[in-house]
Amino acid sequence: MTLFLARFLHVRRTELGRTLQVSGFAMVLGWAMYTAFNGTQAIFLDRAGPPAYPLFFVVLALSVWPAIALQSFAIRQLGVARAFRYTLLLNAVIAVPLFVAYRLGESYRVSFVAYVVYSVAFEIVMLQFWTFVSQYFNILEGKRIYPVIAAGSGLGYIFAGAVTSGVARATGGPELLMFVWAAGAAASGLIAYRAERRLYRPPVEDEVDELHADVREAHRRRGVLRSITESLDYLRVSRLVLALVLLGTVLLVVMRVSDYLVAVIFVRSTRNLEELTVLIGNAWMLSYVVQLFLGLWVTPWLLAKAGVKNAILSLPVATLIGFALVAFAPALGPSLFLFVVRNGIQTGVDDPAQNVLGGALPEQVGPRLKVLQENLVLPGSAVLAGVGLLVIGFFFGTASALFLAILGLFVCLAFVVAALWVRSLYVNAIYQRLRAHTLSLSDLELALGRPSAQDVEELKAFIRGDNPELREFAAAALAQLSPDNFRRLAADLARSPDAGLRRLAYQLSPPGGLDRGLIESGAADPDPWVVAAAALAGAGVTPPWVDSRELLGRLYSSGDAGARAAGVWAAASGGGERAWVAESLSDPEPKVRLEAIRSFARLKGQVPGVAAGLLACLEDGNLEVRRAALRQAIRWKPPAAQAAAYAEALLKNLAFGDGGCRRLAGEAIVLQAPSAMERLLELLNAGTPVAVAAIEPLYRSGKAELLRRAAMHIEQHLDTALESAGHAGRLAALARVAGSGAEDFRFAALRVSLEDYQQHSIELALAALRALHEKRGFARVEQALRSGDPESRAEAVETLINFGPARLVEPLVRLVDPESFDGAPARPLSEEEVSRLEAHPDAWVRRAAEAVSGRAGESMKDLIALKKVPLFATLTLEQLNSIDRLMVTRRYHAGEHIFKWGDLSSELYVILEGEVRIHRDDGLQQVTLAKLGPSSVMGEMAPFTDQPRSAGAQATVTTVTRVLRKDRLKAILHEHPEVLLEVIRNLSQRLVVANEQLEAAARSQAEAAEAAPAKRPARTALASRSRSR
């Protein structure tokens, strides 16, 4: 049943639970909000009358804009979830005063103000709802799931229409609908509270998320006007942005005129408030029945056949027809058609098409367009429509239905023209993105639908082009969009010198599209992938080519890894045996294993006997294979017999050295191995990367008991970290008093270990908060928290306090404040304090405390020496220990060469004791470039360049060094990429110094030239006479 439902809704099985819960939430919220919307609208039209609509448009626009700004401020201060809950609570409360106001007197003023208040509340609630929902689905999931959630809202709107009509008939009016609003808002608040704690949050961060976050942060820092001004620049540089802004403006003006026209006819067609309420409820119910039908069944077919380029014309044309019908017969029937069709097509067809339409813009432009839409188009179009209708009413009196219908026709003609302009620019933009390799095949299919003859010729031109990637993409697109045209081109492609095109010719040609001669020619191709595709094509002819299976068998049993990979691919594409996929997961070559995992994914996990091979790939020595296997582990549920081994493999990956593997393993445990969640608690005592990798799935899982235990663990760490930070502050003050180089290595080790533990606790708390709060919002807070700018850090701390929860945030704020422990006294730790530290939860603190007590610690001396090296200064003692084990110690006597100028060497040296002269001695002449002492690094670039030494190094006194070879440095960089960042930082500093020296030399030459201008012609003349001889 679960699998059937997932397929029916076009979502993955692992997403089904979240999808159904959020869709149910959307249904409850939509039912509550639209029921009250119907009631307040009916009272407004009955008491204030349709002529009040133009003024309402203006007031609403001027009210919604500051309300949205206030909502954004609330989200920054409280976080998405808390701000949403408070908004719902306010809605539940405010419904009661509105009901009381209606009971006291439904005057023009009361009905007008109540309708404005409710409309603003409705806009804010729905905006916050979609912001709240975006926490639980990443960008790719959202493309599949948001239409299902929208369908849930649609069902709620349909129920709202039925409830509106029922209550109005039963009570004679819509006033009691306010209590439906209050009850629904309160229930939605409880659902949101439960969802926040029980729904899984995906950890994926997308580039689009980051771009939106950047624009939002700039919007906050620079102010609304400056942000709008910067966004307006895109109107000059992009005609498509200008056209979209114009289209949005005309669309909203058309909507306002349509609302006004329909309101006039609805009021004229009913006798009292009860009839008007029932009519409005039924009209909205019918609209969303149409929207649901279009959204679930018609729109996917329409986009596939007609494409977005044509789908965007459906709303303007349908609205134009609606206005024409009302102009011809201004009665209830045509107005209902205009109302239902316009609303149904807008939400069922045009909104999904507009979402795809934005994909034609570069990623960095989308957020700017959103700024323009929210701050100019939405309020501006409402004001424009309202003021225009008020002016018309001032000069011509109350507008009749016929007059409004004719006005709507003219405005709708502008709507059609704007849509046609967008269509032409959209197609051009799609081809520009195609040329830039920034378009997926599915996006191209949605954009074009069934291609025109011009589109086909455009794709053929790409196939004939010089870019191999673009050629293959265009060929695949032509096969997908126009199989008949591809069939006619397939024979030429099969003879192409490009192996990729030859493969696609056999792979994508329809059954029977290639003759046997071409298939036999492909079977003899030197490229094994072409051979595999030709064998598949041969199996599709009638009668099947008898050599196909034998040919695939030879590929699969070949000694060449590429041929075996091609055989596995063919097995997943309908040829060969599916068992080959399972067997190839154990192939000795990573290339074949990787193709087997990809084939497993294409077959959607329907491969018998795959469990053992996939479990082995989860612990594969090849990082690319391991990551690919973990991506499939997120979607694949193992058989019961392998469940324990599967969970164990995921837990091992959670403790693996690669951050990507840790993140994927955490997600897979939550979704596919919840029984292993208890084991994650054990990993919270591991090193920082592993503990962070364990804490995030625990907090994202929505398991209340596990979350409580994890929170208790972090709180204990934070309490201990506060005490440790106080000790570290005292030791740091003592070191400052003692002076540079005078600090005892044992106290230095204790101080560093305490600081490491402090940072460990900070990272754990941040990981928990990151999992609790909205992705984009908290990412910006975390970035500011880590910045060196005091103002940014202060703002981040304030936001962090508002986000909560207090039990995590309050100690965290003290720990991240660099000044919290600066005033600690320069006093050594007492024996009792050191003794207590020997029972510290962190192993390195315990070891350092034992060293201070004199029981051990000589090994700490080398680690502290490494810690003083800038290259390793950011690493913890545990990380330094893993590096120290890979290094060897070498001693040099005074005058002994460590390496010579021009030597080929790939070793990095760290000076522990002594002094080294860096030189370029030439014969008897000594040229000293620098002298390096303890904690200096030599030859840090040698492992990366394999070039001869650019200078020599000689010990001037007895010198002790630690040496790291190239092969071992690569292992360190893989496990600790922060070391590579330090290398890059050092190189950047050298480049800065070199540039400054070049600039200084250039200035010196220029000054010398200005000081002796008369000598230059003489030298030039002399040179001329020399050349003439």
mmCIF file of C-alpha atoms in Angstrom, residues 434-608:
data_model
loop_
_atom_site.group_PDB
_atom_site.id
_atom_site.type_symbol
_atom_site.label_atom_id
_atom_site.label_comp_id
_atom_site.label_asym_id
_atom_site.label_seq_id
_atom_site.Cartn_x
_atom_site.Cartn_y
_atom_site.Cartn_z
ATOM 1 C CA LEU A 434 21.704 24.925 -23.220
ATOM 2 C CA ARG A 435 24.823 26.401 -24.837
ATOM 3 C CA ALA A 436 26.244 27.168 -21.382
ATOM 4 C CA HIS A 437 25.661 23.559 -20.135
ATOM 5 C CA THR A 438 23.403 24.789 -17.304
ATOM 6 C CA LEU A 439 20.197 23.026 -18.358
ATOM 7 C CA SER A 440 18.998 19.521 -17.562
ATOM 8 C CA LEU A 441 17.203 17.320 -20.055
ATOM 9 C CA SER A 442 14.024 17.325 -17.947
ATOM 10 C CA ASP A 443 14.048 21.138 -17.820
ATOM 11 C CA LEU A 444 14.444 21.320 -21.595
ATOM 12 C CA GLU A 445 11.554 18.889 -22.048
ATOM 13 C CA LEU A 446 9.333 20.945 -19.744
ATOM 14 C CA ALA A 447 10.341 24.132 -21.514
ATOM 15 C CA LEU A 448 9.686 23.042 -25.102
ATOM 16 C CA GLY A 449 7.128 20.235 -24.821
ATOM 17 C CA ARG A 450 6.574 18.893 -28.304
ATOM 18 C CA PRO A 451 9.242 20.733 -30.318
ATOM 19 C CA SER A 452 8.467 22.795 -33.388
ATOM 20 C CA ALA A 453 10.331 22.395 -36.670
ATOM 21 C CA GLN A 454 12.517 25.334 -35.670
ATOM 22 C CA ASP A 455 13.313 23.680 -32.331
ATOM 23 C CA VAL A 456 14.274 20.455 -34.110
ATOM 24 C CA GLU A 457 16.612 22.310 -36.470
ATOM 25 C CA GLU A 458 18.160 24.107 -33.502
ATOM 26 C CA LEU A 459 18.896 20.781 -31.795
ATOM 27 C CA LYS A 460 20.322 19.342 -35.008
ATOM 28 C CA ALA A 461 22.643 22.331 -35.261
ATOM 29 C CA PHE A 462 23.900 21.584 -31.755
ATOM 30 C CA ILE A 463 24.469 17.942 -32.736
ATOM 31 C CA ARG A 464 26.614 19.109 -35.661
ATOM 32 C CA GLY A 465 28.557 21.523 -33.431
ATOM 33 C CA ASP A 466 32.084 21.294 -32.077
ATOM 34 C CA ASN A 467 31.301 20.810 -28.387
ATOM 35 C CA PRO A 468 31.159 17.061 -27.581
ATOM 36 C CA GLU A 469 29.104 17.471 -24.380
ATOM 37 C CA LEU A 470 26.599 19.709 -26.121
ATOM 38 C CA ARG A 471 26.395 17.304 -29.070
ATOM 39 C CA GLU A 472 25.476 14.392 -26.812
ATOM 40 C CA PHE A 473 22.991 16.458 -24.794
ATOM 41 C CA ALA A 474 21.262 17.707 -27.955
ATOM 42 C CA ALA A 475 21.080 14.171 -29.373
ATOM 43 C CA ALA A 476 19.517 12.852 -26.152
ATOM 44 C CA ALA A 477 17.093 15.797 -26.128
ATOM 45 C CA LEU A 478 16.046 15.196 -29.729
ATOM 46 C CA ALA A 479 15.449 11.500 -28.992
ATOM 47 C CA GLN A 480 13.319 12.417 -25.976
ATOM 48 C CA LEU A 481 11.344 15.262 -27.547
ATOM 49 C CA SER A 482 10.978 14.092 -31.140
ATOM 50 C CA PRO A 483 11.592 10.345 -31.621
ATOM 51 C CA ASP A 484 10.593 10.458 -35.300
ATOM 52 C CA ASN A 485 13.189 13.101 -36.136
ATOM 53 C CA PHE A 486 15.807 11.195 -34.155
ATOM 54 C CA ARG A 487 14.964 7.984 -36.028
ATOM 55 C CA ARG A 488 15.684 9.729 -39.328
ATOM 56 C CA LEU A 489 19.003 11.008 -37.967
ATOM 57 C CA ALA A 490 20.089 7.817 -36.182
ATOM 58 C CA ALA A 491 21.842 6.189 -39.129
ATOM 59 C CA ASP A 492 24.086 9.236 -39.612
ATOM 60 C CA LEU A 493 24.837 9.366 -35.895
ATOM 61 C CA ALA A 494 25.787 5.672 -35.900
ATOM 62 C CA ARG A 495 28.524 6.508 -38.426
ATOM 63 C CA SER A 496 29.764 9.559 -36.505
ATOM 64 C CA PRO A 497 33.445 9.781 -35.478
ATOM 65 C CA ASP A 498 32.205 10.731 -31.994
ATOM 66 C CA ALA A 499 31.867 7.546 -29.909
ATOM 67 C CA GLY A 500 29.340 9.250 -27.631
ATOM 68 C CA LEU A 501 27.020 10.006 -30.556
ATOM 69 C CA ARG A 502 27.440 6.473 -31.915
ATOM 70 C CA ARG A 503 26.417 5.067 -28.563
ATOM 71 C CA LEU A 504 23.360 7.339 -28.344
ATOM 72 C CA ALA A 505 22.331 6.386 -31.886
ATOM 73 C CA TYR A 506 22.047 2.730 -30.867
ATOM 74 C CA GLN A 507 20.838 3.414 -27.338
ATOM 75 C CA LEU A 508 18.021 5.877 -28.092
ATOM 76 C CA SER A 509 16.844 4.840 -31.511
ATOM 77 C CA PRO A 510 13.272 3.422 -31.413
ATOM 78 C CA PRO A 511 12.916 -0.352 -31.912
ATOM 79 C CA GLY A 512 13.549 -1.128 -35.550
ATOM 80 C CA GLY A 513 15.020 2.304 -36.197
ATOM 81 C CA LEU A 514 18.365 0.884 -37.350
ATOM 82 C CA ASP A 515 18.904 -1.868 -39.916
ATOM 83 C CA ARG A 516 20.850 -5.048 -39.176
ATOM 84 C CA GLY A 517 23.863 -3.888 -41.159
ATOM 85 C CA LEU A 518 24.350 -0.862 -38.916
ATOM 86 C CA ILE A 519 23.787 -2.981 -35.814
ATOM 87 C CA GLU A 520 26.435 -5.481 -36.910
ATOM 88 C CA SER A 521 28.777 -2.586 -37.658
ATOM 89 C CA GLY A 522 28.196 -1.262 -34.123
ATOM 90 C CA ALA A 523 28.939 -4.687 -32.699
ATOM 91 C CA ALA A 524 32.454 -4.415 -34.141
ATOM 92 C CA ASP A 525 33.026 -0.896 -32.786
ATOM 93 C CA PRO A 526 36.284 -0.386 -30.836
ATOM 94 C CA ASP A 527 34.372 1.390 -28.023
ATOM 95 C CA PRO A 528 32.764 -1.183 -25.657
ATOM 96 C CA TRP A 529 29.930 1.201 -24.760
ATOM 97 C CA VAL A 530 28.953 1.448 -28.424
ATOM 98 C CA VAL A 531 29.092 -2.341 -28.652
ATOM 99 C CA ALA A 532 26.774 -2.651 -25.644
ATOM 100 C CA ALA A 533 24.324 -0.147 -27.108
ATOM 101 C CA ALA A 534 24.406 -1.937 -30.481
ATOM 102 C CA ALA A 535 23.655 -5.241 -28.757
ATOM 103 C CA LEU A 536 20.656 -3.643 -27.038
ATOM 104 C CA ALA A 537 19.457 -2.220 -30.344
ATOM 105 C CA GLY A 538 19.818 -5.681 -31.909
ATOM 106 C CA ALA A 539 17.643 -7.201 -29.218
ATOM 107 C CA GLY A 540 14.913 -4.699 -30.139
ATOM 108 C CA VAL A 541 14.571 -5.577 -33.836
ATOM 109 C CA THR A 542 12.053 -8.090 -35.152
ATOM 110 C CA PRO A 543 13.080 -10.875 -35.140
ATOM 111 C CA PRO A 544 15.720 -10.189 -32.453
ATOM 112 C CA TRP A 545 19.341 -10.315 -33.516
ATOM 113 C CA VAL A 546 20.560 -13.666 -32.244
ATOM 114 C CA ASP A 547 24.074 -12.467 -31.440
ATOM 115 C CA SER A 548 22.938 -9.774 -28.971
ATOM 116 C CA ARG A 549 23.018 -11.866 -25.802
ATOM 117 C CA GLU A 550 26.274 -13.562 -26.757
ATOM 118 C CA LEU A 551 27.853 -10.172 -27.427
ATOM 119 C CA LEU A 552 26.756 -8.837 -24.049
ATOM 120 C CA GLY A 553 28.078 -11.960 -22.367
ATOM 121 C CA ARG A 554 31.511 -11.404 -23.954
ATOM 122 C CA LEU A 555 31.515 -7.812 -22.667
ATOM 123 C CA TYR A 556 30.594 -8.876 -19.165
ATOM 124 C CA SER A 557 33.284 -11.572 -19.024
ATOM 125 C CA SER A 558 35.958 -9.403 -20.659
ATOM 126 C CA GLY A 559 39.285 -8.718 -19.014
ATOM 127 C CA ASP A 560 38.877 -5.011 -19.790
ATOM 128 C CA ALA A 561 37.217 -3.020 -16.989
ATOM 129 C CA GLY A 562 35.553 -0.630 -19.441
ATOM 130 C CA ALA A 563 33.947 -3.515 -21.313
ATOM 131 C CA ARG A 564 32.653 -5.080 -18.098
ATOM 132 C CA ALA A 565 31.190 -1.727 -17.026
ATOM 133 C CA ALA A 566 29.434 -1.457 -20.394
ATOM 134 C CA GLY A 567 28.059 -4.968 -19.935
ATOM 135 C CA VAL A 568 26.656 -4.047 -16.520
ATOM 136 C CA TRP A 569 25.064 -0.917 -17.968
ATOM 137 C CA ALA A 570 23.435 -2.999 -20.715
ATOM 138 C CA ALA A 571 22.115 -5.466 -18.129
ATOM 139 C CA ALA A 572 20.323 -2.593 -16.359
ATOM 140 C CA SER A 573 19.021 -1.278 -19.693
ATOM 141 C CA GLY A 574 17.141 -4.422 -20.653
ATOM 142 C CA GLY A 575 19.880 -6.697 -21.987
ATOM 143 C CA GLY A 576 21.805 -9.438 -20.250
ATOM 144 C CA GLU A 577 20.969 -10.596 -16.751
ATOM 145 C CA ARG A 578 20.106 -8.403 -13.772
ATOM 146 C CA ALA A 579 22.240 -10.733 -11.710
ATOM 147 C CA TRP A 580 25.245 -9.176 -13.437
ATOM 148 C CA VAL A 581 24.518 -5.949 -11.554
ATOM 149 C CA ALA A 582 24.658 -7.710 -8.192
ATOM 150 C CA GLU A 583 27.787 -9.678 -9.124
ATOM 151 C CA SER A 584 29.598 -6.584 -10.425
ATOM 152 C CA LEU A 585 29.305 -4.871 -7.050
ATOM 153 C CA SER A 586 32.182 -7.162 -6.043
ATOM 154 C CA ASP A 587 34.283 -6.541 -9.178
ATOM 155 C CA PRO A 588 37.970 -5.776 -8.438
ATOM 156 C CA GLU A 589 37.854 -2.585 -10.550
ATOM 157 C CA PRO A 590 36.265 0.564 -9.008
ATOM 158 C CA LYS A 591 34.989 1.639 -12.435
ATOM 159 C CA VAL A 592 32.859 -1.490 -12.712
ATOM 160 C CA ARG A 593 31.599 -1.277 -9.129
ATOM 161 C CA LEU A 594 30.591 2.341 -9.702
ATOM 162 C CA GLU A 595 28.651 1.447 -12.846
ATOM 163 C CA ALA A 596 26.975 -1.408 -10.970
ATOM 164 C CA ILE A 597 25.772 1.043 -8.298
ATOM 165 C CA ARG A 598 24.471 3.412 -10.979
ATOM 166 C CA SER A 599 22.688 0.518 -12.677
ATOM 167 C CA PHE A 600 21.203 -0.504 -9.329
ATOM 168 C CA ALA A 601 19.848 3.046 -9.009
ATOM 169 C CA ARG A 602 18.373 3.012 -12.531
ATOM 170 C CA LEU A 603 16.594 -0.232 -11.689
ATOM 171 C CA LYS A 604 15.200 1.450 -8.527
ATOM 172 C CA GLY A 605 16.728 -1.224 -6.314
ATOM 173 C CA GLN A 606 14.829 -4.072 -7.975
ATOM 174 C CA VAL A 607 17.881 -6.336 -8.228
ATOM 175 C CA PRO A 608 17.870 -9.802 -6.623
#
